[in-house]
PDB file of C-alpha atoms in Angstrom:
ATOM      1  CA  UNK P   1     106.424 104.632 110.671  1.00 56.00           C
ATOM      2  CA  UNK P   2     107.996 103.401 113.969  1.00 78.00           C
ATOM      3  CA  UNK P   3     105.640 101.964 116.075  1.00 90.00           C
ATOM      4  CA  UNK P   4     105.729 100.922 119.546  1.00 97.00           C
ATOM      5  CA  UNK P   5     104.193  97.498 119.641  1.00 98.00           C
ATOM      6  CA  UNK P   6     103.156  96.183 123.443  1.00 98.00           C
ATOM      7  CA  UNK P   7     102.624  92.499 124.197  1.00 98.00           C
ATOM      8  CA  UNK P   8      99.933  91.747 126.067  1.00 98.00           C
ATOM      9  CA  UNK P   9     100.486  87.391 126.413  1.00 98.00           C
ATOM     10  CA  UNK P  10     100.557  85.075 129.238  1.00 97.00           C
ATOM     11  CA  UNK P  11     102.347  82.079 127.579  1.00 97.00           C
ATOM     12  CA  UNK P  12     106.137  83.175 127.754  1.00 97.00           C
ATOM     13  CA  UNK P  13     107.197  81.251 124.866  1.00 97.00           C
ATOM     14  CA  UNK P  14     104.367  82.569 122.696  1.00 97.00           C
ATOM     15  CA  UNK P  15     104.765  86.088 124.064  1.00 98.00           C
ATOM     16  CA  UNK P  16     109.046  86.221 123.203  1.00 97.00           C
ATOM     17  CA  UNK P  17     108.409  84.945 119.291  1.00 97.00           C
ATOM     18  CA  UNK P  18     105.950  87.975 119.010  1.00 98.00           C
ATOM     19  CA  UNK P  19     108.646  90.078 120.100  1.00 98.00           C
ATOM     20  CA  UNK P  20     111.115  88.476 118.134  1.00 97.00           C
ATOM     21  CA  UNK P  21     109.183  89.179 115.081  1.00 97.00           C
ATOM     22  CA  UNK P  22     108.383  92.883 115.698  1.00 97.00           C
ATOM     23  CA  UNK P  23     111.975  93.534 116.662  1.00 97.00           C
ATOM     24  CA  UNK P  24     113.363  91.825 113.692  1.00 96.00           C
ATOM     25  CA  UNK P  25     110.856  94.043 111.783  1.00 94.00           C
ATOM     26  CA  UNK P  26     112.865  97.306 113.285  1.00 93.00           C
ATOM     27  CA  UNK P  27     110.126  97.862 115.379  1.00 94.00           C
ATOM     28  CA  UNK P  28     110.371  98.606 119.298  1.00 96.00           C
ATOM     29  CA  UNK P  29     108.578  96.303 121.650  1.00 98.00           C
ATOM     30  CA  UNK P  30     106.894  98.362 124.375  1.00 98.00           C
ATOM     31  CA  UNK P  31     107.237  95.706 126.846  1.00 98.00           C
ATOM     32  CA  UNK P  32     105.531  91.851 127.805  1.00 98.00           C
ATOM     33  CA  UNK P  33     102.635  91.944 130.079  1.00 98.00           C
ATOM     34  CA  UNK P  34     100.540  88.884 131.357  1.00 98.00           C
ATOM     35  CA  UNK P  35      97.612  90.731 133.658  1.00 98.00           C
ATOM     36  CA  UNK P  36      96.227  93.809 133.382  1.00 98.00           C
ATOM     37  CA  UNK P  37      98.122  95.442 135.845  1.00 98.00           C
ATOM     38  CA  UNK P  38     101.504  95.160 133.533  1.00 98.00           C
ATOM     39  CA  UNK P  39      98.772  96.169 130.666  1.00 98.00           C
ATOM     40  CA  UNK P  40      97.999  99.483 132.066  1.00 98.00           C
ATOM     41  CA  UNK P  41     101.359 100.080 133.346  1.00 98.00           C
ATOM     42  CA  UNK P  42     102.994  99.510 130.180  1.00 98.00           C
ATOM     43  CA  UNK P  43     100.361 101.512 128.232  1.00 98.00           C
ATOM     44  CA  UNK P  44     101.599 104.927 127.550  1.00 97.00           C
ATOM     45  CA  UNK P  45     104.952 103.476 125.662  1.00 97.00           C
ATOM     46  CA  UNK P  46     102.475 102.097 123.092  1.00 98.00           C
ATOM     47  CA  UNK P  47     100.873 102.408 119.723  1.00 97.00           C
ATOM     48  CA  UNK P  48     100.003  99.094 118.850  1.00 98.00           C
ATOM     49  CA  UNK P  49      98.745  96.541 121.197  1.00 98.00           C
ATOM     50  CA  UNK P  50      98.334  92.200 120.177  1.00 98.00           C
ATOM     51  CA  UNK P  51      96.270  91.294 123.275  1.00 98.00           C
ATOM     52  CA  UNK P  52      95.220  87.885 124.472  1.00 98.00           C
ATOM     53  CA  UNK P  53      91.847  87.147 125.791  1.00 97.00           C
ATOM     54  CA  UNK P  54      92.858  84.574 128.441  1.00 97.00           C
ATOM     55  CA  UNK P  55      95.590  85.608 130.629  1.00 98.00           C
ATOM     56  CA  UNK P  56      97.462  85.337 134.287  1.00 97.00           C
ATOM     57  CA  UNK P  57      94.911  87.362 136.272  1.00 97.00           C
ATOM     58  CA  UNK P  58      91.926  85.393 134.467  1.00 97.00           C
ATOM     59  CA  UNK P  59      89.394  86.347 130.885  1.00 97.00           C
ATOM     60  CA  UNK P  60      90.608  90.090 131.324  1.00 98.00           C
ATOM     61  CA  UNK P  61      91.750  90.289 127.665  1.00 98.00           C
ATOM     62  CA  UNK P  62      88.678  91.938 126.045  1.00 98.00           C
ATOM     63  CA  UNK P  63      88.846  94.653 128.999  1.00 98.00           C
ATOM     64  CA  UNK P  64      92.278  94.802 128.586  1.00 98.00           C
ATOM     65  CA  UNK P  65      92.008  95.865 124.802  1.00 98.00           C
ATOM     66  CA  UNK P  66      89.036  97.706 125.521  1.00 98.00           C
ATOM     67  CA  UNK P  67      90.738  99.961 127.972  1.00 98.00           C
ATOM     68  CA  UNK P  68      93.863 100.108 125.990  1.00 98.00           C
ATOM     69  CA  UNK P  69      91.873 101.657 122.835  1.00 97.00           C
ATOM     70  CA  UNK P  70      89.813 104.197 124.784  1.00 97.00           C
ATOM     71  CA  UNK P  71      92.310 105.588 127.286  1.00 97.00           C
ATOM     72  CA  UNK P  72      95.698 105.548 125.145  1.00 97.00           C
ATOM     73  CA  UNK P  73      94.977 105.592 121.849  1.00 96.00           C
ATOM     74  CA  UNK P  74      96.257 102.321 121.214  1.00 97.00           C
ATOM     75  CA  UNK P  75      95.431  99.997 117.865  1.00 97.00           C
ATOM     76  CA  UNK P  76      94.717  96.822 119.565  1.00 98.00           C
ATOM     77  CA  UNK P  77      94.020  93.105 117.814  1.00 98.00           C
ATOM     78  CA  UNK P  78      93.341  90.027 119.690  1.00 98.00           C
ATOM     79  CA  UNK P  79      95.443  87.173 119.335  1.00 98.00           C
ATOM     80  CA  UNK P  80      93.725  84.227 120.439  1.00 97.00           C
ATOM     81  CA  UNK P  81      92.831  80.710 120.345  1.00 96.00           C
ATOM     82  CA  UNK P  82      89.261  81.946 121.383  1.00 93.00           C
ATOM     83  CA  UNK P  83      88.002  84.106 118.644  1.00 96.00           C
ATOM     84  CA  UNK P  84      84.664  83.030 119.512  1.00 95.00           C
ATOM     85  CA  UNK P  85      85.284  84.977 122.652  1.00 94.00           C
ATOM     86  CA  UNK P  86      85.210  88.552 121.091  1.00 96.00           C
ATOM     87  CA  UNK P  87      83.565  87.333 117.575  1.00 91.00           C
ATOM     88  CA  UNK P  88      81.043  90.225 118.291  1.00 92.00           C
ATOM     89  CA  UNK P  89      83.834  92.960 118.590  1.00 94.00           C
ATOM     90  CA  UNK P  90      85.143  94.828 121.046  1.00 96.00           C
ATOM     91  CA  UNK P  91      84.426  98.685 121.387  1.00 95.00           C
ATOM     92  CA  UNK P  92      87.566 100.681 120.381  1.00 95.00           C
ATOM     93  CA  UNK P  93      90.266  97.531 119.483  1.00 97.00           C
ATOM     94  CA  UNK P  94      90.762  97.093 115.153  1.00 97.00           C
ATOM     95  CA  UNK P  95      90.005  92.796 115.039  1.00 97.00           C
ATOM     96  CA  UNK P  96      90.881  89.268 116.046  1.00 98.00           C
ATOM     97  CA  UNK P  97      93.300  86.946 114.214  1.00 98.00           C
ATOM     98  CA  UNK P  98      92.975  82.970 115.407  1.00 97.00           C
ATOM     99  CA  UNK P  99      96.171  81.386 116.820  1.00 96.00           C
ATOM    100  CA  UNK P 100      98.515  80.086 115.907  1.00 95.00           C
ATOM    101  CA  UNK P 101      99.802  83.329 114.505  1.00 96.00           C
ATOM    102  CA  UNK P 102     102.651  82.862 111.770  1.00 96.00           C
ATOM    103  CA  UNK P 103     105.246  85.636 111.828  1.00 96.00           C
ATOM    104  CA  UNK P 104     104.606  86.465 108.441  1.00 96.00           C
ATOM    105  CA  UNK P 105     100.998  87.605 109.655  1.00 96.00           C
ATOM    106  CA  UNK P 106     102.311  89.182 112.370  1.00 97.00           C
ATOM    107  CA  UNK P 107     104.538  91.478 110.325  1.00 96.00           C
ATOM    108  CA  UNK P 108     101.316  91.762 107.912  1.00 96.00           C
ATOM    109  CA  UNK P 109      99.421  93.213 110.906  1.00 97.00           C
ATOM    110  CA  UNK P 110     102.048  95.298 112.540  1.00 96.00           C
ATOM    111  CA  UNK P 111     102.084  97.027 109.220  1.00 94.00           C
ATOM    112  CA  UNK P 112      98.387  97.598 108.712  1.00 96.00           C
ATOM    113  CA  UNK P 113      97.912  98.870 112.159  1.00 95.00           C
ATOM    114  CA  UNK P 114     100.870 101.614 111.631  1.00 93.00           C
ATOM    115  CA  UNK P 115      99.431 102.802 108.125  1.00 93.00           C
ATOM    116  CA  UNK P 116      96.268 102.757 110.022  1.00 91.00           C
ATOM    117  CA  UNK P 117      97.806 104.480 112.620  1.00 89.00           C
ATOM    118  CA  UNK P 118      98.799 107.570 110.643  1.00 88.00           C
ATOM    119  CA  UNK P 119      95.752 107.411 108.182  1.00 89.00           C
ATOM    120  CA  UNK P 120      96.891 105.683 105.036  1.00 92.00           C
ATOM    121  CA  UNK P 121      95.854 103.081 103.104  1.00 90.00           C
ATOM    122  CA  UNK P 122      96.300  99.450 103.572  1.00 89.00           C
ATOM    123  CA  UNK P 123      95.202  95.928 102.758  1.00 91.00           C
ATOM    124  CA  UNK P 124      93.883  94.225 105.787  1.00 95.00           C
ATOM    125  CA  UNK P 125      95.707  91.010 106.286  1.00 95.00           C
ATOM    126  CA  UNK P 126      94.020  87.764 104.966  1.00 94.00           C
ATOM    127  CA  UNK P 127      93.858  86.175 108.181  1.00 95.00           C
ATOM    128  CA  UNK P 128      91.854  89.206 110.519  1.00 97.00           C
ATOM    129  CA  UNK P 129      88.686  90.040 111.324  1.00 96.00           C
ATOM    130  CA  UNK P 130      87.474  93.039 111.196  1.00 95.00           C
ATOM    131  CA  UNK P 131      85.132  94.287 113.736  1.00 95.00           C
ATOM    132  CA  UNK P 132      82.790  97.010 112.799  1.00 76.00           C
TER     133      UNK P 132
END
């Protein structure tokens, strides 16, 4: 179940330990983006997107995902210290999980979202929500 995981994460620091932890899962990183522009760009070498809501180019996260889901496909969870923000969903992405994000939940969710992916089962991680 490879899965192409992109980064969609405007604080560099933040944005490199996601990576870190989907690489060291055997997983391929897709690429970094901080704006919508990289988003887009970057958005046919994904599967799985963890998307910010507050980014370079402004609030554009929810779009972002939004766009991500309905155009390519792609299994997209917010990562954000605003779940507030897109408590009431957001049409086409999987959830929201609050940060700070441990890498043990990130590995947690990079595995739901492939099983999800290819239509098997799995356990929703502790720490998402689900929207409907």
């Amino acid at each position: 179940m490879k899965q192409r995981v992109l980064i969609v994460e405007d604080e560099f620091l933040i944005a490199l330990d996601l990576e870190a932890t989907v690489e060291g899962m055997g997983m391929q990183v897709a690429g970094l983006a901080d704006n919508r522009e990289q988003a887009l760009r970057l958005a046919p070498l994904a599967d799985i997107a963890f998307v910010d809501v507050n980014l370079a180019d402004g609030p554009t996260g929810p779009d972002i995902g939004r766009q991500l889901a309905a155009q390519h496909g792609i299994a997209v969870v917010f990562m954000t210290a605003n779940p507030e923000v897109v408590a009431h969903g957001v049409k086409g992405a999987v959830g929201v999980v609050q940060k700070p994000v441990m890498p043990s939940v990130v590995e947690q969710l990079v595995k739901y979202l492939a099983a999800r992916r290819v239509g098997l089962f799995a356990v929703v991680p502790q720490q998402m929500t689900v929207f409907a």
